[in-house]
PDB file of C-alpha atoms in Angstrom:
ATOM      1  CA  UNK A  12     181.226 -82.549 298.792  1.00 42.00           C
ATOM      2  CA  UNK A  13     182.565 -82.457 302.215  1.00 39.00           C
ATOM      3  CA  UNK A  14     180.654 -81.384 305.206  1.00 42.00           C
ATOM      4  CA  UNK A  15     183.952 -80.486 307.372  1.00 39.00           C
ATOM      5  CA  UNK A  16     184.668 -77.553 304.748  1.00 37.00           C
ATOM      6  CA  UNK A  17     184.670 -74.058 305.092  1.00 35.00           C
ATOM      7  CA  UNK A  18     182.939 -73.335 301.754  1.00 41.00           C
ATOM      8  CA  UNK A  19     180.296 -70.985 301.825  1.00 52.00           C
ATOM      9  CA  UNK A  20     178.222 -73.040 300.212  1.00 68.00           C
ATOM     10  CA  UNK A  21     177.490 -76.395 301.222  1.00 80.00           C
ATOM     11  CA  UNK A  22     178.154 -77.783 297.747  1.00 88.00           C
ATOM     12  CA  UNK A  23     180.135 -77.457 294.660  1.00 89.00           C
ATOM     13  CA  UNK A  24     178.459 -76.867 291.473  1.00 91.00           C
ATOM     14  CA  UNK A  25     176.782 -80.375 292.227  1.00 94.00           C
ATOM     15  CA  UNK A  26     173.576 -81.452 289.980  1.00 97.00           C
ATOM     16  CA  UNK A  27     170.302 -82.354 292.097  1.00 98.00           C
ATOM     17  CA  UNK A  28     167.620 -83.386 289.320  1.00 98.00           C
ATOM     18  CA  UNK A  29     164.607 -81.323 289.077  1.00 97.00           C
ATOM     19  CA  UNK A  30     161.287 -83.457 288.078  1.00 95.00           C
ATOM     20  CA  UNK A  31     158.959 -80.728 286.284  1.00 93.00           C
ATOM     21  CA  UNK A  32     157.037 -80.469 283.000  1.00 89.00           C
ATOM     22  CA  UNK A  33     155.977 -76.752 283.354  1.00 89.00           C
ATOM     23  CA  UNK A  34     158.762 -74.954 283.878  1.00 91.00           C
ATOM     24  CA  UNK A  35     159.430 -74.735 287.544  1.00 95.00           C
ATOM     25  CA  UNK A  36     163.336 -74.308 286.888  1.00 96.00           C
ATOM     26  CA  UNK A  37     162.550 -70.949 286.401  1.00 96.00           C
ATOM     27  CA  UNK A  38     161.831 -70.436 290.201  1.00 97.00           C
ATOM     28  CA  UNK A  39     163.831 -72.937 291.452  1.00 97.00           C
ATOM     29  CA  UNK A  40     166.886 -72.895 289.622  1.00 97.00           C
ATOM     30  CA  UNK A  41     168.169 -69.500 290.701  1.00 97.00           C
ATOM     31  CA  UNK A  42     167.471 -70.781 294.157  1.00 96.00           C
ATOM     32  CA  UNK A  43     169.272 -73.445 294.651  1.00 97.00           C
ATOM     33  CA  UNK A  44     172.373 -72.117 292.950  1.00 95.00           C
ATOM     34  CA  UNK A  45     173.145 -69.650 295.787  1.00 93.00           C
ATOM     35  CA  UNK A  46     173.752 -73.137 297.647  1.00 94.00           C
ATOM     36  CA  UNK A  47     175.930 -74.238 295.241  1.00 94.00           C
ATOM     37  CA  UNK A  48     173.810 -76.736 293.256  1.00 96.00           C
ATOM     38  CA  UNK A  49     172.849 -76.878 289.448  1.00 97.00           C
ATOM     39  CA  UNK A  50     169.288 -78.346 288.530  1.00 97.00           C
ATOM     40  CA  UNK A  51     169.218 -80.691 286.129  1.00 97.00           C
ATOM     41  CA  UNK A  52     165.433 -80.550 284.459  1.00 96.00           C
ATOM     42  CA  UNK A  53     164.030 -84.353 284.022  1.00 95.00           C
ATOM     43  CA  UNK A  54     161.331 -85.894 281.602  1.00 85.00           C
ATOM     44  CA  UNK A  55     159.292 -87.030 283.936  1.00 87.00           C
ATOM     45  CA  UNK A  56     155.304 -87.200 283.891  1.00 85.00           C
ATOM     46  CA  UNK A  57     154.521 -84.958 286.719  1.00 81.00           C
ATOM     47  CA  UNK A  58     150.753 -85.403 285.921  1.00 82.00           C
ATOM     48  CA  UNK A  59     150.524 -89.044 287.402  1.00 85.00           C
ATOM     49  CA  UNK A  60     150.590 -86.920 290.447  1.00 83.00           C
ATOM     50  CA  UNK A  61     148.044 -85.364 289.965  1.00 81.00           C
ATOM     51  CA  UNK A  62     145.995 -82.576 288.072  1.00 80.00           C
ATOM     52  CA  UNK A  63     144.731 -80.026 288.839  1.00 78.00           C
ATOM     53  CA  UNK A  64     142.082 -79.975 286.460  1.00 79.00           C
ATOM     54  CA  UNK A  65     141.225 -82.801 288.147  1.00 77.00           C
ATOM     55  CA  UNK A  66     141.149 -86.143 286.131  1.00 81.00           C
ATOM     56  CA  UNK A  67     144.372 -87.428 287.737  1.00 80.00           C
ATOM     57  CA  UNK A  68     143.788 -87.207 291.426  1.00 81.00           C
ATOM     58  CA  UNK A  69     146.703 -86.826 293.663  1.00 84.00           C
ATOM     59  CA  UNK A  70     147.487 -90.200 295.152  1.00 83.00           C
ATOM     60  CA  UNK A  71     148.572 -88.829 298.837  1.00 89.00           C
ATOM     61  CA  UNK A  72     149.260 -85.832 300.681  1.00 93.00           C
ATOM     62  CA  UNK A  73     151.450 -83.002 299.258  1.00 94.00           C
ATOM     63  CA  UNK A  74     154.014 -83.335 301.605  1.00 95.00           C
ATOM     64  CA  UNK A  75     154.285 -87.058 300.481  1.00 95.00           C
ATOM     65  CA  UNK A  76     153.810 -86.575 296.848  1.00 95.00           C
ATOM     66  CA  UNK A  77     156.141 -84.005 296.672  1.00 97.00           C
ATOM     67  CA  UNK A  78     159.207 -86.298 298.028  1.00 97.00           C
ATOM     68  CA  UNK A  79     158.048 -88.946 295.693  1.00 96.00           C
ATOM     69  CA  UNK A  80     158.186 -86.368 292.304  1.00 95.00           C
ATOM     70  CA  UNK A  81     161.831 -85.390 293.669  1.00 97.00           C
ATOM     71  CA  UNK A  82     162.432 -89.336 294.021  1.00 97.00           C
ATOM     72  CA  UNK A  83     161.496 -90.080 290.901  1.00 96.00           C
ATOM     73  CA  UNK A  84     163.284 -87.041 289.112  1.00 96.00           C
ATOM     74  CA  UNK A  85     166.523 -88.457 290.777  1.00 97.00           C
ATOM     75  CA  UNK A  86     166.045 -92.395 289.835  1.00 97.00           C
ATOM     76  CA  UNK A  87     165.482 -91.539 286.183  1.00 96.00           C
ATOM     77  CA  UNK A  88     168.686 -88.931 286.322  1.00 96.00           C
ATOM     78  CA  UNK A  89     170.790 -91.639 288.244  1.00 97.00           C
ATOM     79  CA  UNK A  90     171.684 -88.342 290.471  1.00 97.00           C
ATOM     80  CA  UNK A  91     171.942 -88.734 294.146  1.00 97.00           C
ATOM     81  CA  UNK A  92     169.949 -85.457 294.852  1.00 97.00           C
ATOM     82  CA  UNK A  93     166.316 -84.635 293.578  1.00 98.00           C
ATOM     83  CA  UNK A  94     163.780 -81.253 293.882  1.00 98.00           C
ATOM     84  CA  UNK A  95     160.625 -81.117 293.114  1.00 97.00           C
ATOM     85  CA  UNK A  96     157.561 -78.987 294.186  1.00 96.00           C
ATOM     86  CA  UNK A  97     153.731 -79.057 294.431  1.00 95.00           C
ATOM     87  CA  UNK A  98     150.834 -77.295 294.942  1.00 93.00           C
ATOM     88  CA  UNK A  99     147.694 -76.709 296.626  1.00 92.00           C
ATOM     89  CA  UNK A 100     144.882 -74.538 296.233  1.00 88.00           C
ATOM     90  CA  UNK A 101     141.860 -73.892 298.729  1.00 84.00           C
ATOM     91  CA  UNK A 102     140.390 -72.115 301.433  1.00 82.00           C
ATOM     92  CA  UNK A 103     143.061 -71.143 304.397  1.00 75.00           C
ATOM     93  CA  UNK A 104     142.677 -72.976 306.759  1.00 72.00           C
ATOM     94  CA  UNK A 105     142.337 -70.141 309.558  1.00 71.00           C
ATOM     95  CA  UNK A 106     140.416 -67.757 307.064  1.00 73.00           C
ATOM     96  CA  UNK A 107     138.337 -70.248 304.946  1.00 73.00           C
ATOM     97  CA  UNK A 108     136.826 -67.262 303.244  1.00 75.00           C
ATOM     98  CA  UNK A 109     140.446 -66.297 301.484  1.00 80.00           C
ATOM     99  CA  UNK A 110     141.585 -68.942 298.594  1.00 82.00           C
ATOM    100  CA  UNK A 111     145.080 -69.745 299.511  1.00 90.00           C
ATOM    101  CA  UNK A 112     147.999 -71.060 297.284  1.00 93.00           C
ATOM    102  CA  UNK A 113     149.757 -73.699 299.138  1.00 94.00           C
ATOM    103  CA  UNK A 114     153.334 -74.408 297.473  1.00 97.00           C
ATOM    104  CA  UNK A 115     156.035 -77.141 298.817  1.00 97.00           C
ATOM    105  CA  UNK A 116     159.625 -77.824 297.561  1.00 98.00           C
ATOM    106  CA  UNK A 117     160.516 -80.744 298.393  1.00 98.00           C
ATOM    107  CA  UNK A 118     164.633 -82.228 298.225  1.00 98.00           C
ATOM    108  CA  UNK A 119     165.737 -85.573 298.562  1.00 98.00           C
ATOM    109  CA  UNK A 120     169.606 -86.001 299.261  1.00 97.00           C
ATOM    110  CA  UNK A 121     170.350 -89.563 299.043  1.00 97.00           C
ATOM    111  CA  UNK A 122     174.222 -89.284 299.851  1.00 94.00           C
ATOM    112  CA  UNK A 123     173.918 -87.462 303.045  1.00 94.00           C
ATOM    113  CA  UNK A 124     170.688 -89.518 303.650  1.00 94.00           C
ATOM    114  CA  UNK A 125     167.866 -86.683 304.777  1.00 96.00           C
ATOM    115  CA  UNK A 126     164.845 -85.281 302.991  1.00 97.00           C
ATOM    116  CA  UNK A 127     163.457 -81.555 303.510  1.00 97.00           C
ATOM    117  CA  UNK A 128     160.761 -79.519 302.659  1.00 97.00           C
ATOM    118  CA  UNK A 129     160.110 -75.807 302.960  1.00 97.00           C
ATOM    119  CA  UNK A 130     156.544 -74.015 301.823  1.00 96.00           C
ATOM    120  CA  UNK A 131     154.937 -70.299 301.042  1.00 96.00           C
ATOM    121  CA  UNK A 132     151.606 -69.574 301.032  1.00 94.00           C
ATOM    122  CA  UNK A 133     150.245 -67.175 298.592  1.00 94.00           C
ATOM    123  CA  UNK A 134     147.144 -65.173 298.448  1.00 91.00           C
ATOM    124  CA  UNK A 135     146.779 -63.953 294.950  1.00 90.00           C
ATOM    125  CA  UNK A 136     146.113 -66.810 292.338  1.00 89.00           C
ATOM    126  CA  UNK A 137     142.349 -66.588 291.162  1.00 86.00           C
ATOM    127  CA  UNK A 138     140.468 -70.056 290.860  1.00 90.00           C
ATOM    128  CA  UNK A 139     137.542 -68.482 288.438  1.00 93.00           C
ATOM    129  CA  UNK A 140     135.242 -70.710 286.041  1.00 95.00           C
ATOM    130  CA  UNK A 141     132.542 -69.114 283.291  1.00 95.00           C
ATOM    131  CA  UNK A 142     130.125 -71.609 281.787  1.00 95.00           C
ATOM    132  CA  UNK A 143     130.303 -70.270 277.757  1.00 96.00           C
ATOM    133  CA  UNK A 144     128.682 -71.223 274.640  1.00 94.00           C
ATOM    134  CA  UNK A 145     130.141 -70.112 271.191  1.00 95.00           C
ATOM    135  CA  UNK A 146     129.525 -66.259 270.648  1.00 92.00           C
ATOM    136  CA  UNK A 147     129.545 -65.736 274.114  1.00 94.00           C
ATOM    137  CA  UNK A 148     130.954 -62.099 275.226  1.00 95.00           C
ATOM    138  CA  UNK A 149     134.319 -63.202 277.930  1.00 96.00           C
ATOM    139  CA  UNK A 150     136.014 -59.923 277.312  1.00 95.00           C
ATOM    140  CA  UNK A 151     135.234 -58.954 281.230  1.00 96.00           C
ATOM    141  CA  UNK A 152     135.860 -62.486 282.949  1.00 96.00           C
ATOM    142  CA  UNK A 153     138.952 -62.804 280.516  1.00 97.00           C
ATOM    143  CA  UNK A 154     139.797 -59.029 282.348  1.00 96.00           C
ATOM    144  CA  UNK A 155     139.531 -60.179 285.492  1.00 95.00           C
ATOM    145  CA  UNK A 156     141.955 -63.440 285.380  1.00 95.00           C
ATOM    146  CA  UNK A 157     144.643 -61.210 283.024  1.00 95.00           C
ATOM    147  CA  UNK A 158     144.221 -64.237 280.326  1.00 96.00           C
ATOM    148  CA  UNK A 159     147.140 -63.867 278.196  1.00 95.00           C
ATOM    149  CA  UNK A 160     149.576 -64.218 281.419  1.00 95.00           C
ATOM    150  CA  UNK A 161     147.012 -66.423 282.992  1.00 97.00           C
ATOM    151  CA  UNK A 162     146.380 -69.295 280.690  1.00 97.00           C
ATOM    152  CA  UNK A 163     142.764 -71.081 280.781  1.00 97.00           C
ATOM    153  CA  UNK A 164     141.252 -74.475 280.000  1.00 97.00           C
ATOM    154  CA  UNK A 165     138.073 -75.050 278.375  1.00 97.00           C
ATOM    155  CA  UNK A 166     136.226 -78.410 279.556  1.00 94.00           C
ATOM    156  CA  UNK A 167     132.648 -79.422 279.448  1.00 91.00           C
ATOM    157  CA  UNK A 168     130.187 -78.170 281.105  1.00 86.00           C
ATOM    158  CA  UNK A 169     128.522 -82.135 281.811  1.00 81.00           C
ATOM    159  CA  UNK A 170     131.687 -83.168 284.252  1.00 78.00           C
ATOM    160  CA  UNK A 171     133.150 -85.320 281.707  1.00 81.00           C
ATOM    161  CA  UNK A 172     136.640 -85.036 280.727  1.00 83.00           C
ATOM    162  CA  UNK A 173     136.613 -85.721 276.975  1.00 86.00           C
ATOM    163  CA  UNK A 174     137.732 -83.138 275.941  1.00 92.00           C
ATOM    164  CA  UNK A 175     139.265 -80.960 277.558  1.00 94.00           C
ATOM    165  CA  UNK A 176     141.589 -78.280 276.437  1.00 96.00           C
ATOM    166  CA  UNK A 177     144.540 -76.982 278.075  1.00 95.00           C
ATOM    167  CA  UNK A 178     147.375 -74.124 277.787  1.00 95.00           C
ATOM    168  CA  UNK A 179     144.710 -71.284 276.191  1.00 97.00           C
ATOM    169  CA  UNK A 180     145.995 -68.186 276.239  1.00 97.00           C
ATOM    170  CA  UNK A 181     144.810 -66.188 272.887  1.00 97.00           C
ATOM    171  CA  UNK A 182     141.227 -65.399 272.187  1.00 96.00           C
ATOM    172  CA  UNK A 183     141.715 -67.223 268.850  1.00 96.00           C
ATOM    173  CA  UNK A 184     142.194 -70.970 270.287  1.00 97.00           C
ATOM    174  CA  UNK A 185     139.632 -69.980 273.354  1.00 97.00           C
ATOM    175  CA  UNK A 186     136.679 -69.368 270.832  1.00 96.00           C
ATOM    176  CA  UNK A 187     137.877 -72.295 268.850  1.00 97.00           C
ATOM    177  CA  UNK A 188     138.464 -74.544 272.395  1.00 97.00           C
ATOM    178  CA  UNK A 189     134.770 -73.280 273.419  1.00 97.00           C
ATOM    179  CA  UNK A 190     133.506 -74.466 269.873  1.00 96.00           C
ATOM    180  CA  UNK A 191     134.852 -78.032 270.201  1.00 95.00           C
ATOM    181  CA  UNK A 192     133.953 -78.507 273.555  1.00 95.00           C
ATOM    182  CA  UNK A 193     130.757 -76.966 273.989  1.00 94.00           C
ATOM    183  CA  UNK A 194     129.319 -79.785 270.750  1.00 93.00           C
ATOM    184  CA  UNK A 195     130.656 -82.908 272.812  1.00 91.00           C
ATOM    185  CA  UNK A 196     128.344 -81.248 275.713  1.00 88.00           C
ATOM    186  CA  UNK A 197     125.227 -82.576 276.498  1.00 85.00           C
ATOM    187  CA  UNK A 198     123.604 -79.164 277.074  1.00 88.00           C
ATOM    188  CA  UNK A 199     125.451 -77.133 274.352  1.00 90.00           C
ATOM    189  CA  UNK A 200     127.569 -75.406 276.994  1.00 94.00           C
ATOM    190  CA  UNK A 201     131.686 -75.564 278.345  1.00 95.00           C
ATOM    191  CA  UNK A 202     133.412 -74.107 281.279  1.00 96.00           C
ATOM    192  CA  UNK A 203     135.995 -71.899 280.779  1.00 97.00           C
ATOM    193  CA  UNK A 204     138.159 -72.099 283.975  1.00 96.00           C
ATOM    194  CA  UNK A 205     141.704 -70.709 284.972  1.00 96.00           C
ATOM    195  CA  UNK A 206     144.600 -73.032 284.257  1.00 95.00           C
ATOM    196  CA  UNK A 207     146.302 -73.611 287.702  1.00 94.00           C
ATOM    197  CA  UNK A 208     149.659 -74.924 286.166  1.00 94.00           C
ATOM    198  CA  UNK A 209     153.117 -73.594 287.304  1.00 93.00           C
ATOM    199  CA  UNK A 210     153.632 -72.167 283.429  1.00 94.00           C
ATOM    200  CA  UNK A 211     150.777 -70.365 282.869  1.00 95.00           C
ATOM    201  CA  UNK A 212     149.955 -69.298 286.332  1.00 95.00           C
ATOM    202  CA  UNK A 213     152.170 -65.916 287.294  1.00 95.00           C
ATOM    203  CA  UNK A 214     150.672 -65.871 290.717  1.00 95.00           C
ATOM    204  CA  UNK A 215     152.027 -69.325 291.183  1.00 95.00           C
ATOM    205  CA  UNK A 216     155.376 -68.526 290.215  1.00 96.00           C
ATOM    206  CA  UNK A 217     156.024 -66.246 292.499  1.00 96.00           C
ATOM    207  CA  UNK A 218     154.747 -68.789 295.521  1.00 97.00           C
ATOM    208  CA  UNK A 219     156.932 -71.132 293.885  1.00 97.00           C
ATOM    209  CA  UNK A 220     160.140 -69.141 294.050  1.00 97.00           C
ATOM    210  CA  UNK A 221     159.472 -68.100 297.671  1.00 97.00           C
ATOM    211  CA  UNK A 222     159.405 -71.924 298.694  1.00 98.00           C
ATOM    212  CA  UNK A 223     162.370 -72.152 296.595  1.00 98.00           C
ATOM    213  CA  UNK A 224     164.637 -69.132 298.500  1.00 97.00           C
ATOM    214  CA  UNK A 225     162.960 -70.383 301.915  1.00 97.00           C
ATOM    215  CA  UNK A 226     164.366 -74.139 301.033  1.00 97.00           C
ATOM    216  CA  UNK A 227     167.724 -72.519 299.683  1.00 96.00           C
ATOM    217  CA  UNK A 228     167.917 -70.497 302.961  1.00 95.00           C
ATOM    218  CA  UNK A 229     167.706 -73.863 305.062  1.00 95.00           C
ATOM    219  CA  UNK A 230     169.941 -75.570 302.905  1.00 96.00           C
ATOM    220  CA  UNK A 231     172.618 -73.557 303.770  1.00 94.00           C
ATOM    221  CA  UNK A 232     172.781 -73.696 307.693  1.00 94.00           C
ATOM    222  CA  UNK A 233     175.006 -76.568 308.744  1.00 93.00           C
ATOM    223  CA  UNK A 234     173.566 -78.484 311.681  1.00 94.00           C
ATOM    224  CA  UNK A 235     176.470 -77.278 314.560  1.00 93.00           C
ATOM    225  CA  UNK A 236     176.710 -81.193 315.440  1.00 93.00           C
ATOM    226  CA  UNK A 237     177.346 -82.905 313.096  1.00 93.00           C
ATOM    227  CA  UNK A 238     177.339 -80.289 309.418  1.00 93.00           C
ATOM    228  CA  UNK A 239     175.117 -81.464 307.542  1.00 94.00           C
ATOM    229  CA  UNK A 240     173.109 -78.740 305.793  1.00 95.00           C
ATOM    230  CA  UNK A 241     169.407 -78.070 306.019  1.00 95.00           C
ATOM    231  CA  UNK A 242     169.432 -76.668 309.971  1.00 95.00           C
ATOM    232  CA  UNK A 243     166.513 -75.224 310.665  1.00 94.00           C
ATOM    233  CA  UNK A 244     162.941 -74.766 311.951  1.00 92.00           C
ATOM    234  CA  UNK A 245     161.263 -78.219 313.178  1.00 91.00           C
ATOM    235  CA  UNK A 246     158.468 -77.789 315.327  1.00 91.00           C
ATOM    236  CA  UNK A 247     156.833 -74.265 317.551  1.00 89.00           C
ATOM    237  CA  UNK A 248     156.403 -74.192 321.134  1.00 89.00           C
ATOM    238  CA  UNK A 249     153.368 -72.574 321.531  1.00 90.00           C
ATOM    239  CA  UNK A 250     151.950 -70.626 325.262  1.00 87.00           C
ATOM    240  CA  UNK A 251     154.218 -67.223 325.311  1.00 84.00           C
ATOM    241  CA  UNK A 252     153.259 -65.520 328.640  1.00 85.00           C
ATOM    242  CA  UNK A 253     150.908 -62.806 328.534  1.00 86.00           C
ATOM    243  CA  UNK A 254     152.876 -59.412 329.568  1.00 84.00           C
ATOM    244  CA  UNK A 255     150.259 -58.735 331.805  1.00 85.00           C
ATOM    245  CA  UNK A 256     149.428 -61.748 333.791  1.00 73.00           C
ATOM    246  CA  UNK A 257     151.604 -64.305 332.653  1.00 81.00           C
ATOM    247  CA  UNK A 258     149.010 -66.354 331.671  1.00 83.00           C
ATOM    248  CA  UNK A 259     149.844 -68.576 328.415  1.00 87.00           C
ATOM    249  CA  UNK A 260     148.794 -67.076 324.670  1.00 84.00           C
ATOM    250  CA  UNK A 261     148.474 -68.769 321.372  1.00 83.00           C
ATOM    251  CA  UNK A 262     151.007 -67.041 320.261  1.00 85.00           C
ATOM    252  CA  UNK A 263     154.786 -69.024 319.369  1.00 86.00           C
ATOM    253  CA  UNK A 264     156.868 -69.028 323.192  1.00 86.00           C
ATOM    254  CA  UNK A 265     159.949 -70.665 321.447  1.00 89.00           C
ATOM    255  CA  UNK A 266     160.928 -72.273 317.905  1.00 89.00           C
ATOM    256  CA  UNK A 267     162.761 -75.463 318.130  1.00 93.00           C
ATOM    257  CA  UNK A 268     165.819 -75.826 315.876  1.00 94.00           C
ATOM    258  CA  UNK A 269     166.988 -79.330 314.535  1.00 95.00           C
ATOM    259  CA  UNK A 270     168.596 -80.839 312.103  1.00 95.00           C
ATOM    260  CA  UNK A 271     167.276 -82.730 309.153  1.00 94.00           C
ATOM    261  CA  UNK A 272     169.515 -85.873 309.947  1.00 93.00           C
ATOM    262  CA  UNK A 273     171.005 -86.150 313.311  1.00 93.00           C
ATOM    263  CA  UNK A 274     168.592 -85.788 316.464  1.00 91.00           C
ATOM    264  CA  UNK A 275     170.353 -82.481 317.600  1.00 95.00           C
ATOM    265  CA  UNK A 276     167.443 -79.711 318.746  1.00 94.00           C
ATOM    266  CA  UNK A 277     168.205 -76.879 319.896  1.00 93.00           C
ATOM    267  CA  UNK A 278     165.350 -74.228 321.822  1.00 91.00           C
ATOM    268  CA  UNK A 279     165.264 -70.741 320.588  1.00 88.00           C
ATOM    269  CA  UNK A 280     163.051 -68.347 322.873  1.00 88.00           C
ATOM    270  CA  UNK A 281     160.784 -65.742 321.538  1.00 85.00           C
ATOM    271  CA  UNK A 282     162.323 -62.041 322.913  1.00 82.00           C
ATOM    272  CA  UNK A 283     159.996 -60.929 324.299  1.00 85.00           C
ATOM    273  CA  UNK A 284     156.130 -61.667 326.327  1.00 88.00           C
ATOM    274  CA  UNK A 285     152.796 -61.816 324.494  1.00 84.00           C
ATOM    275  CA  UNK A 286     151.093 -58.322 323.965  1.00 85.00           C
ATOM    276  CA  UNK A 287     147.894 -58.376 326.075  1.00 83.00           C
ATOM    277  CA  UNK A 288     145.246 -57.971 323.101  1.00 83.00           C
ATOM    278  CA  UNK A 289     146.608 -61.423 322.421  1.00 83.00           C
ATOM    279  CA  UNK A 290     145.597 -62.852 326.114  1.00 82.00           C
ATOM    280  CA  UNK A 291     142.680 -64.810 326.155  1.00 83.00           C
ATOM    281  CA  UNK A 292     142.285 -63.835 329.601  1.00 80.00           C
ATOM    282  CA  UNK A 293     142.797 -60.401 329.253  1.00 82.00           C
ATOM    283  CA  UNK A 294     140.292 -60.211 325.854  1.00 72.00           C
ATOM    284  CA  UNK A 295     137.957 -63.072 327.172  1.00 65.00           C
TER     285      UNK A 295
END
């Protein structure tokens, strides 16, 4: 690849390695190859990240675990560029009463030596549980999650994790999953909960492959310095001047541009002043 080109894309039909066991190259993939790169899916065990499901926990921050999936994708590839992504689920955290998806992909370019990550947040995934015992009548809770699309997993209802079943997503194995589990339980009962994993959550998908086109959209602006890709947003100015009285707002008064490996930054101003509904002095 060479950064002095005039190629449209900043690379060539290059491989980055893509570290995923539930079929994230389905969002990602298509992504990435508008920039010119072609994902190579790797065998690695994602779930030492982290479950959601919750017997793994996640060993550090999703910004930091996300870096280190795309590392490892890359070292067990032998490929100088990795992707990987990762989720979050829980309340927003200006509107703690909405449940928001949280989704990061995360690329590691060892050859050009920088690391970026671009996000989408998503309001539509459904964290639901139903405590069950065999017998029990699901048909409206299975409704409301649109199981079939929506896998489950059945677990007990005691906190302990053995067993646990994963990947439901016909009524057949869910009465058998609720069987099992529900006789290992110490009061007869198991929790039938929605199954928050890339595959078998639609809602996620979609997240997923906005992070990805947000991610491919940054890695094809060239920094004007010195060309490497991944240009972009890297920090808000906030305290745009009310239109009224000039005093400062919340609202974003210019983004700063930068690039991903050089220190070039570059001020971008919003175009206009802060509507006056937005003025804290005007709406004390």
């Amino acid at each position: 690849m060479s950064l002095g080109g005039v190629s449209e894309v900043p690379w060539h039909h290059d491989i980055v390695a893509l570290a995923t066991r539930h079929g994230k190259e389905h969002q990602i993939s298509p992504a990435l190859a508008a920039v010119g790169l072609v994902t190579r899916v790797v065998a690695v065990d994602t779930d030492r990240f982290g479950t959601f499901s919750g017997e793994i926990q996640r060993p550090g921050p999703p910004d930091q675990v996300v870096l280190t999936k795309a590392r490892a994708g890359l070292e067990i590839a032998g490929l100088p560029r990795g992707v990987a992504s990762e989720g979050t689920l829980g309340p927003h955290p200006d509107l703690p009463m909405l449940t928001c998806d949280r989704e990061l992909v995360g690329f590691v370019d060892l050859e050009l030596g920088f690391t970026l990550i671009e996000e989408a947040l998503g309001f539509e995934t459904t964290v639901a549980s139903r405590r069950a015992q065999p017998g029990d009548d699901l048909e409206g809770f299975l409704r409301q999650i649109d199981f079939g699309p929506q896998g489950v997993i059945v677990r007990r209802a005691d906190h302990q994790f053995d067993p646990i079943v994963k990947g439901i997503v016909t009524i057949e194995a869910l009465h058998s999953a609720i069987k099992e589990v529900a006789n290992c339980s110490a009061d007869g009962y198991a929790v039938v909960e929605t199954d928050l994993r890339a595959h078998l959550c639609p809602t996620r998908q979609r997240v997923i492959r906005e992070a990805a086109d947000r991610l491919a959209e940054r890695l094809g602006r060239r920094c004007p310095s010195c060309a490497c890709p991944g240009f972009g947003i890297v920090a808000y100015d906030i305290g745009l001047e009310c239109a009224s009285y000039g005093a400062p707002t919340g609202l974003e008064r210019a983004t700063i541009e930068g690039c991903v490996r050089c220190d070039l930054r570059k001020e971008v101003a919003a175009a206009s002043l802060a509507d006056p509904s937005t003025c804290p002095m005007c709406n004390p």
